[in-house]
């Protein structure tokens, strides 16, 4: 008998920003309440978030849960292969995945494409690099060819 | 740059947007706009008694007669939750504006997830937004705000806006200091040069998120009903309102579909 959803947050700076854990948990609890979900408790990722060790350890007992509620899409593993492995484990589990801040839900059977595209568009730094290059070009135009 | 770029030919509303920071255009999809308004009216009628037999426009104009001031916020929240976040409603709003929008932000577009609803009853001081530019609250200067009156608006039933030149002049003054001591002081400085927008139902206002604008207490005898929602190019820079959280893609063009799929499977191509 599943015991509700597990919240997932991170105590350190993430993607250039920092959100106190208390606020992350408020956001997770609000999401659970609005969607009528039972929240059992929340776990925090280790301070070195990249390997997502705490996240992956939840698969050892995912059968006892209804699913996971991430504070944000930003907490998905940054490494593409690690992220793909996470998607595969979630698919195998047959459980739901929620993103509280973005109010997004992945349900079993749906493709991961939409979620992963949003993640990559959101955290791709190349458009910012392009903007900086464009601003330089505007400030100092090249001379005639 | 000019010696390297071909001269740009822009449609009149796009040229006006560059010049003034905003443009008012007639929607090319009035029947869809009427359907959007009918959705709002149907929801309100389900929540509130009164106004039987009135046309949609007359009903909205007289809405303050059917809803007590104390109940107005619940109505506003209800419309926002029920219609504002409905995907069908969102797509209808987009369809009303797409024709003009593509000239302003491109044809690969993200749209704010919630369509905002403004209801301002006559002489109701609550819910007014002081003079501001959206960029001050984290909006990207690459965003375009779509403002859709569901009734004819004029004078204080409408909003006021500073054009691009005025906005930039005020921003330079603020940057140079001293900073205004209050929002009221800022409004006293800015308001005299701002324009009151007079629009008919069927008109659309597009304005840049950089523009200073605001609304005053509605001193007319009719209720102001307005929808607002933001758009930007998928790949232009974001402010603090991020994709996923605030914006969702409306469409992907073919090359983006292919590129996103490639990078999803094989990784990003870095220089």
Short mmCIF file of C-alpha atoms in Angstrom, two decimals:
data_model
loop_
_atom_site.label_atom_id
_atom_site.label_comp_id
_atom_site.label_asym_id
_atom_site.label_seq_id
_atom_site.Cartn_x
_atom_site.Cartn_y
_atom_site.Cartn_z
CA UNK A 1 0.00 0.00 0.00
CA UNK A 2 1.74 3.20 -1.17
CA UNK A 3 2.36 5.86 1.44
CA UNK A 4 1.94 9.07 -0.54
CA UNK A 5 4.41 11.24 -2.38
CA UNK A 6 7.99 12.02 -1.47
CA UNK A 7 9.24 15.61 -1.74
CA UNK A 8 12.70 16.24 -3.16
CA UNK A 9 14.68 19.44 -2.56
CA UNK A 10 18.24 20.73 -2.48
CA UNK A 11 19.88 22.83 0.22
CA UNK A 12 22.62 24.42 -1.86
CA UNK A 13 22.75 26.97 -4.65
CA UNK A 14 21.28 25.66 -7.86
CA UNK A 15 21.65 27.07 -11.36
CA UNK A 16 23.01 30.36 -10.08
CA UNK A 17 20.21 30.85 -7.56
CA UNK A 18 19.41 29.87 -4.01
CA UNK A 19 16.01 29.07 -2.56
CA UNK A 20 15.85 28.30 1.18
CA UNK A 21 14.76 24.75 1.86
CA UNK A 22 11.83 25.98 3.91
CA UNK A 23 10.47 27.82 0.88
CA UNK A 24 11.08 24.78 -1.32
CA UNK A 25 9.10 22.65 1.11
CA UNK A 26 6.29 25.21 1.28
CA UNK A 27 6.08 25.10 -2.49
CA UNK A 28 6.04 21.28 -2.47
CA UNK A 29 3.34 21.18 0.21
CA UNK A 30 1.23 23.74 -1.65
CA UNK A 31 1.53 21.73 -4.86
CA UNK A 32 0.51 18.54 -3.04
CA UNK A 33 -2.49 20.26 -1.46
CA UNK A 34 -3.67 21.80 -4.73
CA UNK A 35 -3.45 18.43 -6.52
CA UNK A 36 -4.99 16.50 -3.63
CA UNK A 37 -1.82 14.46 -3.06
CA UNK A 38 -0.67 13.01 0.23
CA UNK A 39 2.86 14.15 1.02
CA UNK A 40 4.74 11.75 3.25
CA UNK A 41 7.95 13.69 3.78
CA UNK A 42 10.81 15.30 1.84
CA UNK A 43 14.42 14.36 1.26
CA UNK A 44 17.30 16.67 0.37
CA UNK A 45 19.96 15.97 -2.20
CA UNK A 46 23.56 15.79 -0.98
CA UNK A 47 25.51 19.02 -1.26
CA UNK A 48 27.30 17.72 -4.37
CA UNK A 49 24.10 17.50 -6.39
CA UNK A 50 25.55 16.34 -9.71
CA UNK A 51 25.50 12.56 -9.09
CA UNK A 52 22.01 12.85 -7.55
CA UNK A 53 22.85 10.04 -5.12
CA UNK A 54 19.96 10.77 -2.76
CA UNK A 55 17.53 10.90 -5.66
CA UNK A 56 18.59 7.56 -7.08
CA UNK A 57 18.53 5.93 -3.64
CA UNK A 58 14.76 6.52 -3.53
CA UNK A 59 14.30 3.84 -6.16
CA UNK A 60 15.19 1.27 -3.51
CA UNK A 61 11.77 1.85 -1.93
CA UNK A 62 9.79 3.57 -4.67
CA UNK A 63 7.23 0.78 -4.53
CA UNK A 64 6.14 2.15 -1.18
CA UNK A 65 5.44 5.60 -2.69
CA UNK A 66 2.85 7.10 -5.04
CA UNK A 67 5.53 9.17 -6.70
CA UNK A 68 7.96 12.04 -6.32
CA UNK A 69 7.43 15.81 -6.06
CA UNK A 70 10.51 17.78 -7.06
CA UNK A 71 10.70 21.36 -5.88
CA UNK A 72 11.66 22.32 -9.44
CA UNK A 73 12.62 21.09 -12.87
CA UNK A 74 16.06 22.52 -11.97
CA UNK A 75 16.65 19.54 -9.68
CA UNK A 76 16.72 17.04 -12.53
CA UNK A 77 20.25 15.62 -12.96
CA UNK A 78 22.31 18.01 -15.09
CA UNK A 79 24.20 15.29 -16.91
CA UNK A 80 22.25 14.05 -19.95
CA UNK A 81 23.05 10.38 -19.42
CA UNK A 82 22.29 10.56 -15.72
CA UNK A 83 19.02 12.29 -16.53
CA UNK A 84 18.15 9.60 -19.08
CA UNK A 85 18.88 6.96 -16.45
CA UNK A 86 16.54 8.75 -14.05
CA UNK A 87 13.78 8.83 -16.67
CA UNK A 88 14.26 5.10 -17.28
CA UNK A 89 14.04 4.32 -13.56
CA UNK A 90 10.90 6.43 -13.21
CA UNK A 91 9.32 4.71 -16.21
CA UNK A 92 10.11 1.30 -14.73
CA UNK A 93 8.63 2.35 -11.40
CA UNK A 94 5.27 3.30 -12.91
CA UNK A 95 5.03 6.22 -10.46
CA UNK A 96 4.15 9.88 -11.08
CA UNK A 97 6.66 12.72 -11.08
CA UNK A 98 5.62 16.27 -10.20
CA UNK A 99 7.51 19.57 -10.41
CA UNK A 100 6.04 21.92 -7.84
CA UNK A 101 7.44 25.27 -8.92
CA UNK A 102 6.52 24.75 -12.56
CA UNK A 103 3.26 22.91 -11.77
CA UNK A 104 4.17 20.20 -14.26
CA UNK A 105 3.27 16.53 -14.00
CA UNK A 106 4.69 13.48 -15.74
CA UNK A 107 2.47 10.42 -15.63
CA UNK A 108 3.53 6.85 -16.47
CA UNK A 109 3.18 5.99 -20.13
CA UNK A 110 3.83 9.51 -21.37
CA UNK A 111 7.03 10.26 -23.29
CA UNK A 112 9.73 12.25 -21.51
CA UNK A 113 10.36 14.44 -24.52
CA UNK A 114 8.31 17.45 -23.43
CA UNK A 115 9.79 17.54 -19.93
CA UNK A 116 13.34 17.09 -21.17
CA UNK A 117 12.94 19.76 -23.85
CA UNK A 118 11.70 22.25 -21.27
CA UNK A 119 14.62 21.38 -19.01
CA UNK A 120 17.20 21.85 -21.76
CA UNK A 121 15.65 25.04 -23.10
CA UNK A 122 15.49 26.45 -19.59
CA UNK A 123 19.08 25.75 -18.61
CA UNK A 124 20.93 26.08 -21.90
CA UNK A 125 23.43 28.92 -21.49
CA UNK A 126 24.10 29.28 -25.21
CA UNK A 127 21.37 31.88 -25.90
CA UNK A 128 22.99 34.06 -23.21
CA UNK A 129 26.37 33.56 -24.86
CA UNK A 130 24.82 34.59 -28.17
CA UNK A 131 23.33 37.70 -26.61
CA UNK A 132 26.71 38.75 -25.20
CA UNK A 133 28.31 38.22 -28.60
CA UNK A 134 25.56 40.24 -30.28
CA UNK A 135 25.92 43.09 -27.79
CA UNK A 136 29.66 43.20 -28.52
CA UNK A 137 28.95 43.27 -32.23
CA UNK A 138 26.48 46.13 -31.87
CA UNK A 139 28.88 48.10 -29.64
CA UNK A 140 31.79 47.60 -32.01
CA UNK A 141 30.61 46.88 -35.56
CA UNK A 142 33.07 45.28 -37.93
CA UNK A 143 34.54 47.57 -40.56
CA UNK A 144 33.70 47.31 -44.27
CA UNK A 145 34.77 44.03 -45.87
CA UNK B 1 26.09 47.21 -37.91
CA UNK B 2 24.07 49.18 -40.45
CA UNK B 3 26.54 48.69 -43.28
CA UNK B 4 26.21 44.92 -42.89
CA UNK B 5 22.45 44.62 -42.47
CA UNK B 6 19.88 44.96 -45.24
CA UNK B 7 17.27 47.66 -44.66
CA UNK B 8 14.35 46.24 -42.71
CA UNK B 9 10.87 46.40 -44.10
CA UNK B 10 8.30 46.17 -41.40
CA UNK B 11 4.54 46.12 -41.45
CA UNK B 12 3.05 49.33 -40.00
CA UNK B 13 2.18 47.89 -36.59
CA UNK B 14 5.68 46.44 -36.23
CA UNK B 15 7.23 49.79 -37.20
CA UNK B 16 4.97 51.51 -34.66
CA UNK B 17 6.07 49.03 -32.01
CA UNK B 18 9.73 49.87 -32.62
CA UNK B 19 9.00 53.59 -32.64
CA UNK B 20 6.59 53.82 -29.72
CA UNK B 21 7.06 50.53 -27.88
CA UNK B 22 3.42 49.67 -28.46
CA UNK B 23 0.77 49.35 -31.13
CA UNK B 24 -3.01 49.04 -31.22
CA UNK B 25 -4.43 46.91 -34.01
CA UNK B 26 -7.80 45.41 -34.90
CA UNK B 27 -7.82 41.66 -34.30
CA UNK B 28 -7.97 39.58 -37.46
CA UNK B 29 -10.00 36.98 -35.56
CA UNK B 30 -12.96 38.86 -34.12
CA UNK B 31 -15.19 35.76 -34.04
CA UNK B 32 -12.64 33.99 -31.83
CA UNK B 33 -12.36 37.09 -29.67
CA UNK B 34 -16.14 37.07 -29.28
CA UNK B 35 -15.89 33.43 -28.24
CA UNK B 36 -13.24 34.35 -25.65
CA UNK B 37 -15.55 37.01 -24.26
CA UNK B 38 -18.49 34.60 -24.32
CA UNK B 39 -16.44 32.14 -22.24
CA UNK B 40 -15.81 34.84 -19.63
CA UNK B 41 -19.46 35.88 -19.57
CA UNK B 42 -20.66 32.27 -19.33
CA UNK B 43 -18.40 31.70 -16.33
CA UNK B 44 -19.55 34.91 -14.63
CA UNK B 45 -23.20 34.09 -15.23
CA UNK B 46 -22.62 30.69 -13.60
CA UNK B 47 -21.21 32.44 -10.52
CA UNK B 48 -23.46 35.50 -10.24
CA UNK B 49 -27.18 36.21 -10.56
CA UNK B 50 -28.52 39.11 -12.60
CA UNK B 51 -28.15 40.59 -16.05
CA UNK B 52 -30.44 38.17 -17.84
CA UNK B 53 -31.12 39.28 -21.38
CA UNK B 54 -28.16 41.60 -21.64
CA UNK B 55 -25.67 41.24 -24.48
CA UNK B 56 -22.18 40.10 -23.50
CA UNK B 57 -20.82 43.63 -23.78
CA UNK B 58 -23.67 45.19 -21.79
CA UNK B 59 -23.38 42.46 -19.17
CA UNK B 60 -19.67 43.09 -18.59
CA UNK B 61 -20.09 46.86 -18.54
CA UNK B 62 -22.78 46.51 -15.87
CA UNK B 63 -21.14 43.68 -13.94
CA UNK B 64 -20.63 45.80 -10.80
CA UNK B 65 -24.42 45.83 -10.41
CA UNK B 66 -24.52 42.03 -10.10
CA UNK B 67 -21.50 41.43 -7.90
CA UNK B 68 -20.97 42.97 -4.47
CA UNK B 69 -17.58 44.69 -4.06
CA UNK B 70 -16.67 42.17 -1.36
CA UNK B 71 -17.33 39.28 -3.73
CA UNK B 72 -15.42 40.78 -6.63
CA UNK B 73 -12.07 39.36 -5.64
CA UNK B 74 -13.50 35.83 -5.39
CA UNK B 75 -14.95 36.28 -8.87
CA UNK B 76 -11.62 37.55 -10.16
CA UNK B 77 -9.75 34.60 -8.63
CA UNK B 78 -12.36 32.19 -9.96
CA UNK B 79 -12.07 33.49 -13.53
CA UNK B 80 -8.30 33.41 -13.26
CA UNK B 81 -8.21 29.83 -12.01
CA UNK B 82 -10.94 28.41 -14.19
CA UNK B 83 -10.43 30.18 -17.50
CA UNK B 84 -6.98 31.75 -17.20
CA UNK B 85 -5.24 28.42 -16.86
CA UNK B 86 -7.46 26.53 -19.32
CA UNK B 87 -5.46 25.32 -22.32
CA UNK B 88 -8.43 25.74 -24.67
CA UNK B 89 -8.97 29.32 -23.51
CA UNK B 90 -5.24 30.04 -23.78
CA UNK B 91 -5.14 28.77 -27.36
CA UNK B 92 -8.14 30.90 -28.30
CA UNK B 93 -6.45 34.01 -26.90
CA UNK B 94 -3.30 33.17 -28.85
CA UNK B 95 -5.32 32.67 -32.04
CA UNK B 96 -6.77 36.19 -31.68
CA UNK B 97 -3.30 37.71 -31.73
CA UNK B 98 -1.09 35.35 -33.72
CA UNK B 99 -1.38 37.26 -36.98
CA UNK B 100 0.18 40.40 -35.51
CA UNK B 101 2.30 38.76 -32.86
CA UNK B 102 4.53 36.93 -35.31
CA UNK B 103 5.70 40.28 -36.71
CA UNK B 104 6.75 41.34 -33.22
CA UNK B 105 8.41 38.32 -31.62
CA UNK B 106 8.87 35.80 -34.44
CA UNK B 107 7.05 32.62 -35.26
CA UNK B 108 8.55 30.34 -32.59
CA UNK B 109 6.73 31.55 -29.53
CA UNK B 110 6.38 30.96 -25.82
CA UNK B 111 3.24 32.14 -24.06
CA UNK B 112 2.60 32.87 -20.41
CA UNK B 113 0.87 29.92 -18.80
CA UNK B 114 -1.87 31.99 -17.16
CA UNK B 115 -4.00 34.50 -18.97
CA UNK B 116 -4.51 37.38 -16.55
CA UNK B 117 -7.96 38.85 -15.98
CA UNK B 118 -8.46 42.42 -14.76
CA UNK B 119 -11.86 43.44 -13.41
CA UNK B 120 -12.14 46.98 -12.16
CA UNK B 121 -15.51 48.14 -10.91
CA UNK B 122 -16.35 51.86 -10.91
CA UNK B 123 -14.78 53.76 -8.01
CA UNK B 124 -13.22 50.59 -6.58
CA UNK B 125 -9.75 51.49 -5.26
CA UNK B 126 -8.79 47.85 -4.68
CA UNK B 127 -6.64 45.86 -7.04
CA UNK B 128 -5.03 48.80 -8.80
CA UNK B 129 -1.47 48.43 -9.95
CA UNK B 130 0.68 51.51 -9.41
CA UNK B 131 2.73 52.92 -12.25
CA UNK B 132 5.46 50.45 -13.20
CA UNK B 133 7.36 48.79 -15.98
CA UNK B 134 7.12 45.01 -16.07
CA UNK B 135 10.92 44.79 -16.28
CA UNK B 136 11.10 46.07 -12.70
CA UNK B 137 9.41 42.87 -11.59
CA UNK B 138 11.68 40.55 -13.49
CA UNK B 139 10.10 40.43 -16.93
CA UNK B 140 12.48 40.16 -19.85
CA UNK B 141 12.71 43.31 -22.01
CA UNK B 142 12.21 40.95 -24.95
CA UNK B 143 8.63 40.21 -23.86
CA UNK B 144 5.49 41.60 -25.45
CA UNK B 145 2.34 42.08 -23.41
CA UNK B 146 -0.97 41.47 -25.15
CA UNK B 147 -3.77 43.53 -23.57
CA UNK B 148 -7.29 42.71 -24.70
CA UNK B 149 -10.22 44.85 -23.58
CA UNK B 150 -13.42 42.81 -23.46
CA UNK B 151 -15.42 46.05 -23.45
CA UNK B 152 -14.80 49.45 -25.03
CA UNK B 153 -12.30 51.33 -22.84
CA UNK B 154 -11.51 55.03 -22.49
CA UNK B 155 -10.37 57.54 -19.87
CA UNK B 156 -10.03 55.93 -16.42
CA UNK B 157 -11.84 52.81 -17.63
CA UNK B 158 -8.67 52.14 -19.60
CA UNK B 159 -4.99 52.27 -18.69
CA UNK B 160 -2.32 54.85 -19.40
CA UNK B 161 1.02 54.21 -21.00
CA UNK B 162 4.25 56.08 -21.75
CA UNK B 163 5.70 55.57 -25.17
CA UNK B 164 9.23 54.33 -25.64
CA UNK B 165 10.91 57.74 -25.77
CA UNK B 166 9.14 58.96 -22.62
CA UNK B 167 9.79 55.72 -20.77
CA UNK B 168 13.47 55.78 -21.63
CA UNK B 169 13.75 59.43 -20.58
CA UNK B 170 12.15 58.68 -17.20
CA UNK B 171 14.33 55.61 -16.72
CA UNK B 172 17.45 57.69 -17.41
CA UNK B 173 16.32 60.28 -14.86
CA UNK B 174 15.66 57.58 -12.27
CA UNK B 175 19.04 56.01 -12.99
CA UNK B 176 20.76 59.37 -12.59
CA UNK B 177 18.95 59.87 -9.26
CA UNK B 178 17.69 60.86 -6.83
CA UNK B 179 15.25 57.96 -6.74
CA UNK B 180 11.55 58.91 -6.37
CA UNK B 181 10.48 58.72 -2.74
CA UNK B 182 7.21 56.92 -3.44
CA UNK B 183 5.12 55.39 -6.21
CA UNK B 184 2.83 58.41 -5.94
CA UNK B 185 5.77 60.76 -6.47
CA UNK B 186 6.84 58.76 -9.49
CA UNK B 187 3.31 58.85 -10.89
CA UNK B 188 3.15 62.64 -10.43
CA UNK B 189 6.30 62.94 -12.49
CA UNK B 190 5.33 60.46 -15.22
CA UNK B 191 1.55 60.66 -15.53
CA UNK B 192 1.25 64.06 -17.31
CA UNK B 193 3.09 62.81 -20.38
CA UNK B 194 1.40 59.41 -20.51
CA UNK B 195 -1.34 58.56 -22.98
CA UNK B 196 -4.82 57.33 -22.06
CA UNK B 197 -5.66 54.43 -24.32
CA UNK B 198 -9.01 54.54 -26.05
CA UNK B 199 -9.84 51.16 -27.55
CA UNK B 200 -12.90 49.37 -28.89
CA UNK B 201 -13.72 45.74 -28.22
CA UNK B 202 -11.97 43.94 -31.10
CA UNK B 203 -8.80 46.02 -30.75
CA UNK B 204 -5.61 44.49 -29.41
CA UNK B 205 -2.82 46.33 -27.65
CA UNK B 206 0.69 44.96 -27.86
CA UNK B 207 3.25 46.71 -25.69
CA UNK B 208 6.83 46.12 -24.71
CA UNK B 209 7.48 45.05 -21.14
CA UNK B 210 9.88 48.00 -20.83
CA UNK B 211 7.09 50.61 -21.05
CA UNK B 212 5.88 52.49 -18.00
CA UNK B 213 2.15 52.06 -17.54
CA UNK B 214 -0.52 51.96 -14.90
CA UNK B 215 -4.19 52.23 -14.16
CA UNK B 216 -6.16 54.63 -12.01
CA UNK B 217 -9.38 54.27 -10.13
CA UNK B 218 -12.15 53.71 -12.64
CA UNK B 219 -14.21 56.91 -12.47
CA UNK B 220 -16.64 55.89 -15.20
CA UNK B 221 -19.96 54.15 -14.57
CA UNK B 222 -18.93 50.93 -16.30
CA UNK B 223 -16.73 48.01 -15.27
CA UNK B 224 -13.35 47.54 -16.90
CA UNK B 225 -12.78 43.97 -18.16
CA UNK B 226 -9.39 43.23 -19.64
CA UNK B 227 -7.31 40.13 -20.41
CA UNK B 228 -3.53 40.29 -20.43
CA UNK B 229 -0.88 37.73 -21.29
CA UNK B 230 2.80 37.82 -22.22
CA UNK B 231 4.64 36.38 -25.21
CA UNK B 232 8.22 36.20 -26.35
CA UNK B 233 10.43 34.39 -28.78
CA UNK B 234 11.34 30.89 -27.62
CA UNK B 235 15.05 31.63 -27.85
CA UNK B 236 15.27 35.29 -26.84
CA UNK B 237 16.66 36.00 -23.35
CA UNK B 238 14.42 35.34 -20.37
CA UNK B 239 14.11 37.48 -17.23
CA UNK B 240 13.29 35.86 -13.94
CA UNK B 241 10.06 34.52 -15.47
CA UNK B 242 11.40 31.28 -16.81
CA UNK B 243 10.30 28.76 -19.38
CA UNK B 244 8.43 25.95 -17.68
CA UNK B 245 7.58 28.05 -14.66
CA UNK B 246 5.96 31.08 -16.34
CA UNK B 247 6.11 30.40 -20.08
CA UNK B 248 5.34 27.35 -22.18
CA UNK B 249 6.12 26.87 -25.88
CA UNK B 250 3.23 27.38 -28.24
CA UNK B 251 5.05 25.75 -31.12
CA UNK B 252 8.41 24.43 -32.29
CA UNK B 253 9.56 25.03 -35.84
CA UNK B 254 10.90 22.03 -37.81
CA UNK B 255 14.61 22.80 -37.39
CA UNK B 256 14.12 23.24 -33.64
CA UNK B 257 12.27 19.91 -33.45
CA UNK B 258 15.16 18.18 -35.17
CA UNK B 259 17.83 20.00 -33.13
CA UNK B 260 16.15 19.37 -29.79
CA UNK B 261 15.70 15.68 -30.60
CA UNK B 262 19.34 15.38 -31.71
CA UNK B 263 20.73 17.06 -28.61
CA UNK B 264 18.37 15.11 -26.38
CA UNK B 265 19.86 11.85 -27.58
CA UNK B 266 23.43 12.70 -28.57
CA UNK B 267 24.27 15.74 -26.45
CA UNK B 268 24.79 19.42 -27.14
CA UNK B 269 27.16 20.66 -29.80
CA UNK B 270 29.49 23.13 -28.12
CA UNK B 271 31.86 25.43 -29.93
#
